[in-house]
Coordinates of C-alpha atoms in Angstrom, one line a residue:
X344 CA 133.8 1.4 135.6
X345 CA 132.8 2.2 132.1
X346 CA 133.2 -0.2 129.2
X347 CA 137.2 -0.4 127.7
X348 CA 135.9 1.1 124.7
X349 CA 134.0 3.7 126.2
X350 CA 137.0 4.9 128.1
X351 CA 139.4 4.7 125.1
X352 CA 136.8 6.6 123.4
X353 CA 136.5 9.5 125.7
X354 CA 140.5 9.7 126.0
X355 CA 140.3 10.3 122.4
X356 CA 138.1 13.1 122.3
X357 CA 139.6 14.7 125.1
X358 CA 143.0 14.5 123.9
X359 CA 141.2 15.9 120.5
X360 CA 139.7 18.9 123.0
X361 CA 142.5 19.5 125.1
X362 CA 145.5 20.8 122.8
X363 CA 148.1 23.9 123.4
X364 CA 147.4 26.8 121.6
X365 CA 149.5 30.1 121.1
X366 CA 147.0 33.3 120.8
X367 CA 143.2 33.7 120.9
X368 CA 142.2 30.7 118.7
X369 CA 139.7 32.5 116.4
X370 CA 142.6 34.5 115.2
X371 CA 144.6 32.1 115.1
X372 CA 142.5 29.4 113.1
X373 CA 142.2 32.2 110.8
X374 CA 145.8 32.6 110.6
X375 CA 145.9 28.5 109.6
X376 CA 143.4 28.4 107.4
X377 CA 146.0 31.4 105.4
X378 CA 148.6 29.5 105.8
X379 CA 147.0 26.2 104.2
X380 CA 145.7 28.3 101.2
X381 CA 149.5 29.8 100.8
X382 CA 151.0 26.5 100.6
X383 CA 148.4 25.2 98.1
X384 CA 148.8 28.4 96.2
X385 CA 152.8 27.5 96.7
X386 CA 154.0 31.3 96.9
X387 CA 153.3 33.8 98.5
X388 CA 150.0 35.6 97.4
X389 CA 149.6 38.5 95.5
X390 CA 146.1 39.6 97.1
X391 CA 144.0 37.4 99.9
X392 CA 140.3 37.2 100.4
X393 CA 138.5 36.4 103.4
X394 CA 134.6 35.2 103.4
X395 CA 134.2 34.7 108.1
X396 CA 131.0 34.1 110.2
X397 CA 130.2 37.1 112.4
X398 CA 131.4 35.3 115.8
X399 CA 134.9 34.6 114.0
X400 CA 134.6 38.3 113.4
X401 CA 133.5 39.4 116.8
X402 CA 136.3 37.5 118.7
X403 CA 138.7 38.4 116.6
X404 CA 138.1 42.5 116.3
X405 CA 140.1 42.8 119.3
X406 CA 142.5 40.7 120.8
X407 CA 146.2 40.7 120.7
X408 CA 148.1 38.0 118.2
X409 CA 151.2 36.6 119.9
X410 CA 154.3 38.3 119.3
X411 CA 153.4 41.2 117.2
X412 CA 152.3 44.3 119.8
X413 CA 149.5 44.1 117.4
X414 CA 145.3 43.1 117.8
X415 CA 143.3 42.3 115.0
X416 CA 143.2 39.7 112.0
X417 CA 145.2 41.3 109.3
X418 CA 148.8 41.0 111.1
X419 CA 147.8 37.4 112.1
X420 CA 146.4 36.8 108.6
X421 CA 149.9 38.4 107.1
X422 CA 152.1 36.3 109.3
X423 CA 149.7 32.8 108.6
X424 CA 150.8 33.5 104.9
X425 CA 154.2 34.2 105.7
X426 CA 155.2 32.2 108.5
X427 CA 153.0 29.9 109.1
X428 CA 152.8 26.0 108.9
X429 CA 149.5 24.3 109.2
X430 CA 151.5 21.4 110.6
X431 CA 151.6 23.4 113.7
X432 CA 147.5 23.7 114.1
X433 CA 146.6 26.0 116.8
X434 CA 150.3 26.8 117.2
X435 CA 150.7 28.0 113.6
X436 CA 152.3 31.2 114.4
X437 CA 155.1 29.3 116.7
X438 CA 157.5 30.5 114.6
X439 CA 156.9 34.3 115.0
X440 CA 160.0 36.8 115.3
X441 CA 160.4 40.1 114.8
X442 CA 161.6 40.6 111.3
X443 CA 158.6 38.3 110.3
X444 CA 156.2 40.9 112.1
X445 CA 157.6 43.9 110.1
X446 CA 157.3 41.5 106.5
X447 CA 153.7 41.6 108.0
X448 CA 153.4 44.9 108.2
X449 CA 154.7 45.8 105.1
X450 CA 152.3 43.1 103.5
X451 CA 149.5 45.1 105.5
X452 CA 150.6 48.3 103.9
X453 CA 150.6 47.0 101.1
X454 CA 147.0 46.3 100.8
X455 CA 146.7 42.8 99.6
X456 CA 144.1 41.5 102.4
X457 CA 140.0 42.2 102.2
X458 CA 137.7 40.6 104.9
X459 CA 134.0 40.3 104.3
X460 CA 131.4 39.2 106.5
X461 CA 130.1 35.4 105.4
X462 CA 126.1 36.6 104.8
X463 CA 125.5 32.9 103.0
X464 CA 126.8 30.1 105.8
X465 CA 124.6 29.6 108.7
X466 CA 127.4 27.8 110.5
X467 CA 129.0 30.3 113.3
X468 CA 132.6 28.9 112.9
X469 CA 133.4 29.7 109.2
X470 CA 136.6 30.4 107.4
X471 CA 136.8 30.8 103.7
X472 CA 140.6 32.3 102.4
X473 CA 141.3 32.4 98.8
X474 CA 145.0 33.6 97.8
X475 CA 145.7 34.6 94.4
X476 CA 149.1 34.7 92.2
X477 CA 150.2 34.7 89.4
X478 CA 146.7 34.0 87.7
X479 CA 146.1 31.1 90.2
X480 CA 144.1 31.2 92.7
X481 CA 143.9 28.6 96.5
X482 CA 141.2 28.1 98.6
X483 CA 141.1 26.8 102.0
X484 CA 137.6 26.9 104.5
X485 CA 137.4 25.7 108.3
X486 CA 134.0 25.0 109.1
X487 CA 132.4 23.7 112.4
X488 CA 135.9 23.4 114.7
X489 CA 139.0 25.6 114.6
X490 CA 141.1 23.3 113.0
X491 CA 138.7 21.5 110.3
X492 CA 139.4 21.6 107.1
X493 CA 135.9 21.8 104.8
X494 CA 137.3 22.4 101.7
X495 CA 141.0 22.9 99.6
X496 CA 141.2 24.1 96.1
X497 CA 143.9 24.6 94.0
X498 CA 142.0 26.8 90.9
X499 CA 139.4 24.4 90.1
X500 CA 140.6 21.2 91.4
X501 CA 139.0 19.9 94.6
X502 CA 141.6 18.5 97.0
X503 CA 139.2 18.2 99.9
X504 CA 135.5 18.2 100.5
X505 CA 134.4 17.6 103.8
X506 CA 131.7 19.6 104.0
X507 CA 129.0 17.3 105.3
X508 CA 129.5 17.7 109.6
X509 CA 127.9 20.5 111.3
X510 CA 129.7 21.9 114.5
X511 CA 127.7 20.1 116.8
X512 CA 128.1 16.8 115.3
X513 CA 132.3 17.5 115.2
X514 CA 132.4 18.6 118.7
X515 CA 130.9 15.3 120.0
X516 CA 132.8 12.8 117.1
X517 CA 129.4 10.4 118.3
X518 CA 130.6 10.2 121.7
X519 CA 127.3 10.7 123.6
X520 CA 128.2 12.6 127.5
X521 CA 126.3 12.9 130.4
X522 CA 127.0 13.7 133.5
X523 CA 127.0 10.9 135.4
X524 CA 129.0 9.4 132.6
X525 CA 131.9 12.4 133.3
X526 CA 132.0 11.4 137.1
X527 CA 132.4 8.1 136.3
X528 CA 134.7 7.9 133.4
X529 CA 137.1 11.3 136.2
X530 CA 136.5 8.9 139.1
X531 CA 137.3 5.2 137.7
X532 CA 139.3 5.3 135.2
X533 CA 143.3 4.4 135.9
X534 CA 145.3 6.9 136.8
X535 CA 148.2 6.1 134.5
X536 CA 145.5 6.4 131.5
X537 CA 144.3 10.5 132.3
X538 CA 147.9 11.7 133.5
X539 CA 147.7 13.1 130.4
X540 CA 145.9 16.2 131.7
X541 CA 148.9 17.0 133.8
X542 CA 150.4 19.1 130.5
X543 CA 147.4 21.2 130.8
X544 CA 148.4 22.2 134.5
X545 CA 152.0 22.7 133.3
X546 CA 151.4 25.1 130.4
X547 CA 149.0 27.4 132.1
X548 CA 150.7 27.6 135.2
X549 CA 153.5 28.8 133.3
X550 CA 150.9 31.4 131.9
X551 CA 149.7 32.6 135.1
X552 CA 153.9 32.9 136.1
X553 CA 154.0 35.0 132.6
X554 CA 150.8 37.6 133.7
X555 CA 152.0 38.0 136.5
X556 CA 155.6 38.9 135.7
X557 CA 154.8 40.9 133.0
X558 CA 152.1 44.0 132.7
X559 CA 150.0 42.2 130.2
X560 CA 146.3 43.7 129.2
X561 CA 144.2 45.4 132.4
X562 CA 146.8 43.1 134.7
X563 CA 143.8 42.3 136.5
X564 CA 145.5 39.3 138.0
X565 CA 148.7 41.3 139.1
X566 CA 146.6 44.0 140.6
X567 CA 144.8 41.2 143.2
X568 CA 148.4 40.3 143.9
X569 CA 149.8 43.5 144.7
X570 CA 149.5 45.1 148.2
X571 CA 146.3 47.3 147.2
X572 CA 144.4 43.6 145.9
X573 CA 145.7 41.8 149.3
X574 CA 144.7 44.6 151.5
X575 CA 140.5 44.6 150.3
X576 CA 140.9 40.4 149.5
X577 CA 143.5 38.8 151.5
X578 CA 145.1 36.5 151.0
X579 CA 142.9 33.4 151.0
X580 CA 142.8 30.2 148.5
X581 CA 139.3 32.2 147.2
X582 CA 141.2 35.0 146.0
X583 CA 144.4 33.4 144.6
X584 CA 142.3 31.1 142.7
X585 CA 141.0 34.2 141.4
X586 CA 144.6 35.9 140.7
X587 CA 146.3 33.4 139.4
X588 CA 143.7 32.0 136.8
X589 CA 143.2 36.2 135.7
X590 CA 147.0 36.6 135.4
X591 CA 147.0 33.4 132.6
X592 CA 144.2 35.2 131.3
X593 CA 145.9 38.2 131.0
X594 CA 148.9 37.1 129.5
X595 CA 146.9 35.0 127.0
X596 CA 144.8 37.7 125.3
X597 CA 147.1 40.6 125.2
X598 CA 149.4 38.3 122.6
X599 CA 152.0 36.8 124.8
X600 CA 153.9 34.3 123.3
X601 CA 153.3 31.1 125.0
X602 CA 151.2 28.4 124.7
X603 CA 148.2 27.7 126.6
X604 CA 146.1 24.2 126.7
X605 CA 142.6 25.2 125.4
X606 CA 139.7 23.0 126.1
X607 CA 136.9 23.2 123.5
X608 CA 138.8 25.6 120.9
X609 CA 139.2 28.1 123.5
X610 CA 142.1 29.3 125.9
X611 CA 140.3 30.9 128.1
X612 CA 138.1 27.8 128.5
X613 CA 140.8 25.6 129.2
X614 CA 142.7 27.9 131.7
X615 CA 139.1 28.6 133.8
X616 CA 138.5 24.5 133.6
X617 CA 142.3 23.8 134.9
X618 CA 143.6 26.9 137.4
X619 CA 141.2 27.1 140.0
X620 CA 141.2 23.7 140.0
X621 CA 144.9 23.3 140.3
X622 CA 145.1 26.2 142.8
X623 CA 142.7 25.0 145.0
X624 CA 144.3 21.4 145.0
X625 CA 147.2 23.2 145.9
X626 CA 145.9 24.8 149.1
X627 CA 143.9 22.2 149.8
X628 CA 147.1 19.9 149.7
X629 CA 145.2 17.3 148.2
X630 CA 147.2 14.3 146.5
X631 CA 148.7 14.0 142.6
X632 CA 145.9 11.2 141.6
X633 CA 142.7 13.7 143.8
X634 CA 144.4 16.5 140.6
X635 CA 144.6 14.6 138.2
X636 CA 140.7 13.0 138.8
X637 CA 139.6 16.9 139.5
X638 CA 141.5 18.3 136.4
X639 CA 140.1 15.4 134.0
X640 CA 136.3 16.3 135.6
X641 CA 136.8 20.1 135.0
X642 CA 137.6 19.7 131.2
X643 CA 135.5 16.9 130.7
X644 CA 132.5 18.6 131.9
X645 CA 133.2 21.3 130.3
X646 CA 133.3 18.9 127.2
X647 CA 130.3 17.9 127.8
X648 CA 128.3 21.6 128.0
X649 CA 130.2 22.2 124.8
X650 CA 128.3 19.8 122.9
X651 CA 125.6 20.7 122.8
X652 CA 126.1 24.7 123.2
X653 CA 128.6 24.5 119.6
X654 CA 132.3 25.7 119.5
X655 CA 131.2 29.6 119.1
X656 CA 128.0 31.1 120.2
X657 CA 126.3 34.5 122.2
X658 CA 127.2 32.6 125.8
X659 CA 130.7 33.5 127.5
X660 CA 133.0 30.6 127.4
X661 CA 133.5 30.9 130.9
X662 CA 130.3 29.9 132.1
X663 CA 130.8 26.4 130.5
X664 CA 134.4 26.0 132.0
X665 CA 133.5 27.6 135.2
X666 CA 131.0 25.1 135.4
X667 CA 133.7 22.1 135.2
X668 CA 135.6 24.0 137.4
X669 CA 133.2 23.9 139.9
X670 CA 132.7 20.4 139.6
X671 CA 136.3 20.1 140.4
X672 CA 136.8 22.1 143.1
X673 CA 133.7 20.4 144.6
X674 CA 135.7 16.3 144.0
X675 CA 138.7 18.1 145.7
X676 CA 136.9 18.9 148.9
X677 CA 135.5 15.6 149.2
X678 CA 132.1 15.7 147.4
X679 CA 130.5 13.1 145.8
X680 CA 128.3 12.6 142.4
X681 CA 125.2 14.5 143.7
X682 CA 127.0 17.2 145.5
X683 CA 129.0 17.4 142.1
X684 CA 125.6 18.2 140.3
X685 CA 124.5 20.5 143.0
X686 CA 127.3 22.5 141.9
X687 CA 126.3 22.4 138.1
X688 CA 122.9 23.7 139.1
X689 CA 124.5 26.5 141.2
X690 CA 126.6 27.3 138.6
X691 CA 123.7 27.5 135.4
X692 CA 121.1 29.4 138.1
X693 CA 123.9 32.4 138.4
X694 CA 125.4 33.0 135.2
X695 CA 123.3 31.6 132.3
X696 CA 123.3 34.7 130.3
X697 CA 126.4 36.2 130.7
X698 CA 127.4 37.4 127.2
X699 CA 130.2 37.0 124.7
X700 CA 131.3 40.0 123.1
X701 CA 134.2 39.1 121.9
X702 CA 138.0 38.6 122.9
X703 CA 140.1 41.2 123.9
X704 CA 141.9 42.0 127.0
X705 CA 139.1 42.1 129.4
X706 CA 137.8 39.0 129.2
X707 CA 140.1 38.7 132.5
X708 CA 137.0 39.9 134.6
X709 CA 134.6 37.6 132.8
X710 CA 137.1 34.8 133.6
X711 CA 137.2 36.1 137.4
X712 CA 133.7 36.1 137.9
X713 CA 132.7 32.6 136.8
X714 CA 135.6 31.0 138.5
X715 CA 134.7 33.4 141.7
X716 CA 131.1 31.6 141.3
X717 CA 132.6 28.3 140.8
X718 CA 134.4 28.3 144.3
X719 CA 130.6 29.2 145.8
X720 CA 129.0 26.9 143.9
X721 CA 131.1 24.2 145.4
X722 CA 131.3 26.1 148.8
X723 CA 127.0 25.6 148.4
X724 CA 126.9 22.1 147.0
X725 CA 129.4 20.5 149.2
X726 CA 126.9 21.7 152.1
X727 CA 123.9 19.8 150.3
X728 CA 122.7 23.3 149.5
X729 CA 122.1 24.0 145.8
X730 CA 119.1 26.1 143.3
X731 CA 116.2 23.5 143.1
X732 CA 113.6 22.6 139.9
X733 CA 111.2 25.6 141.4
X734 CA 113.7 28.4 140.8
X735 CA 114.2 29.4 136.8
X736 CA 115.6 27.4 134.5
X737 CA 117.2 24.2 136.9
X738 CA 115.4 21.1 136.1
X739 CA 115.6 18.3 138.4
X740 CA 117.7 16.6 136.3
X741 CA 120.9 18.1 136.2
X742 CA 121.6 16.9 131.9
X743 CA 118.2 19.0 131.7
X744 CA 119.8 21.7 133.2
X745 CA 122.7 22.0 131.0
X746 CA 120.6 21.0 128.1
X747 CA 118.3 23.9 129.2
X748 CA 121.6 26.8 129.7
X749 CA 123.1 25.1 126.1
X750 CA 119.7 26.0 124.5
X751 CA 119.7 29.7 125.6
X752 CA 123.6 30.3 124.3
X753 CA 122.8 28.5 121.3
X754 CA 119.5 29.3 119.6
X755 CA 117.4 31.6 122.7
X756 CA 120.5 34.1 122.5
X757 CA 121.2 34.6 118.6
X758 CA 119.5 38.2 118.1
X759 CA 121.3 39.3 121.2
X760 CA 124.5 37.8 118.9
X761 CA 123.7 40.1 116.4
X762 CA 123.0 43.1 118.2
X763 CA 126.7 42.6 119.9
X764 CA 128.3 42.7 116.6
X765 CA 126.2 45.5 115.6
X766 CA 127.6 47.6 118.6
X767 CA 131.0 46.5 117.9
X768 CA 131.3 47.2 114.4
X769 CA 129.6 50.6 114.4
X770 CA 132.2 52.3 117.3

């Protein structure tokens, strides 16, 4: 068992990691970051100015913001100044209705918002809103994680400067992971100290219920529960894991307004590390405590691959929470440490390279096919059969591996970045 400290340590950061959110989070920590420069400013502003990295831009371009029928940043930038309350984090639009959506429009109309690509930042998560009135002016800049604040200004007096932690060194707050470490802290720790993770199962079951009531985005998810998707898949745990994990999905990025746990500062993340682990525990019938252990190794894992890869980059998010997934799924049918690392290599050897271009409604199939590969990747590993240190990029050590995927989505896959948001913007 690890060290008291250790443990309280890692529940810390995974209760940091692991929060509800209501909408795509880029969005959505754009829409906080307004809403913190409008209450500095202390009215409402006459004109707003927004400074964003191109990866806030990318995954923001086209995805729905909750309870507006809208897509895009300036109706979740209109509402942040309007409605929002930073108190409320990634939830800062909780209190969305629809006479607040039509001041948004109107606000909108009215021409009062520019957004500007950030050309001087290197950092890939970057906010900067300044709101003027009045002859006064409020800044406010998240930098590095989707709820830190950088910066405040009120004209030229400095309320905060915390500009000195990059995005790697806030997503692992000096709390060094491996893997062996994630097994050990999922596997040993008391049960009534990670039941915690419980929530997360609650709120994006209660998604999935929401996509597939409703005909949200592509309805991927609906359309594998319907007769046509039972009569080519069945009906097996491999394809509800599947359907039920796309219908969340669904619901989540075509603006449905409900909250979702993210993992990382990402819904889809923490829906892909929590569903087809919840679904397959489920079917499986395994016990409360076997979840609760499998849930905590999903998002853990799925932790751990995000620090080192950085809250935004070129890599789909659902290769790092597929991956924890995996590692779940695998617990659940029995495996042990190796066999859980046999999974991780399965998993890095198939979809190291899938891209990220952007959220929007069809990052349902994205989600679908890493959590399809999870369920093999377990299938494989619990069988002792995984990709060995001959075949591409797996290392022996399985750290090395993930260090090795992180290092493609991070720096190896930048120009490919850049050529995404190229194609996007010039449609």
């Amino acid at each position: 068992m690890l060290p008291v400290e250790e443990r309280k340590a890692i529940i810390s950061l995974m209760q940091r990691e692991v929060v509800p959110a209501i909408g795509c989070t880029e969005p959505i920590a754009v829409a906080l970051c307004a809403t913190r420069a409008r209450e500095i400013l202390g009215c409402l502003p006459e004109k707003i100015s927004l400074s964003l990295s191109a990866n806030i831009l990318k995954n923001a371009m086209g995805v729905g913001i909750p309870g507006t029928g809208m897509i895009g940043l300036p109706i979740a930038v209109a509402l942040g100044v309007t409605i929002g309350r930073s108190e409320y984090q990634l939830e800062v639009l909780r209190d969305c209705c629809p006479e607040a959506v039509e001041r948004g429009k109107q606000y909108i109309e009215e021409k009062r918002i520019d957004i500007a690509l950030e050309e001087e930042d290197p950092d890939k998560l970057y906010i900067r809103v300044t709101c003027e009135a009045a002859g006064h002016t409020a800044t406010a800049v998240i930098k590095g994680h989707h709820t830190h604040f950088a910066l405040l200004k009120h004209d030229d007096e400095v309320l905060l400067d915390d500009d000195n932690t990059s995005c790697e060194e806030q997503s692992t707050d000096d709390i060094p992971l491996t893997m062996r470490k994630v097994w050990e802290f999922a596997t040993t720790t008391g049960i009534d100290e990670i039941k915690f993770i419980l929530e997360a199962k609650r709120l994006n079951e209660h998604a999935a219920d929401e996509g597939l009531r409703e005909n949200y985005g592509h309805q991927l998810g609906k359309t594998m529960c319907s007769p046509l998707g039972k009569g080519i898949m069945g009906d097996s745990i491999f394809s509800k894991i599947m359907s039920r994990t796309s219908c969340a999905c669904d619901a989540r990025m075509a603006g449905a307004m409900i909250p979702v746990m993210s993992n990382s500062g990402s819904g889809n993340q923490g829906i892909c590390a929590t569903m087809p682990v919840v679904v397959f525990a489920e079917e499986n019938h395994n016990t409360e405590e076997e979840l609760i252990r499998a849930l905590i190794l999903s998002n853990l894992a799925a932790i751990y691959v995000k620090q080192s890869l950085g809250p935004l980059s070129a890599l789909c998010g659902c290769v790092v929470a597929s991956t924890g997934s995996s590692c779940g799924i695998t617990y659940l049918m029995g495996g042990n440490y190796e066999q859980v690392t046999y999974a991780v290599k399965n998993m890095i050897a198939n979809l190291t390279g899938m891209i990220c271009d952007g959220a929007k409604p069809s990052c349902a199939l994205k989600v679908t096919s890493g959590v399809g590969t999870a369920v093999m990747s377990a299938m494989l590993a619990i069988q002792h059969k995984y990709v060995t240190s001959v075949e591409g990029i797996i290392d022996n050590d399985v750290d090395q591996s993930i260090h090795n995927l992180t290092s493609i989505g991070s720096r190896g896959m930048d120009v490919t970045d850049r050529f995404v948001l190229d194609i996007m913007t010039s449609k």
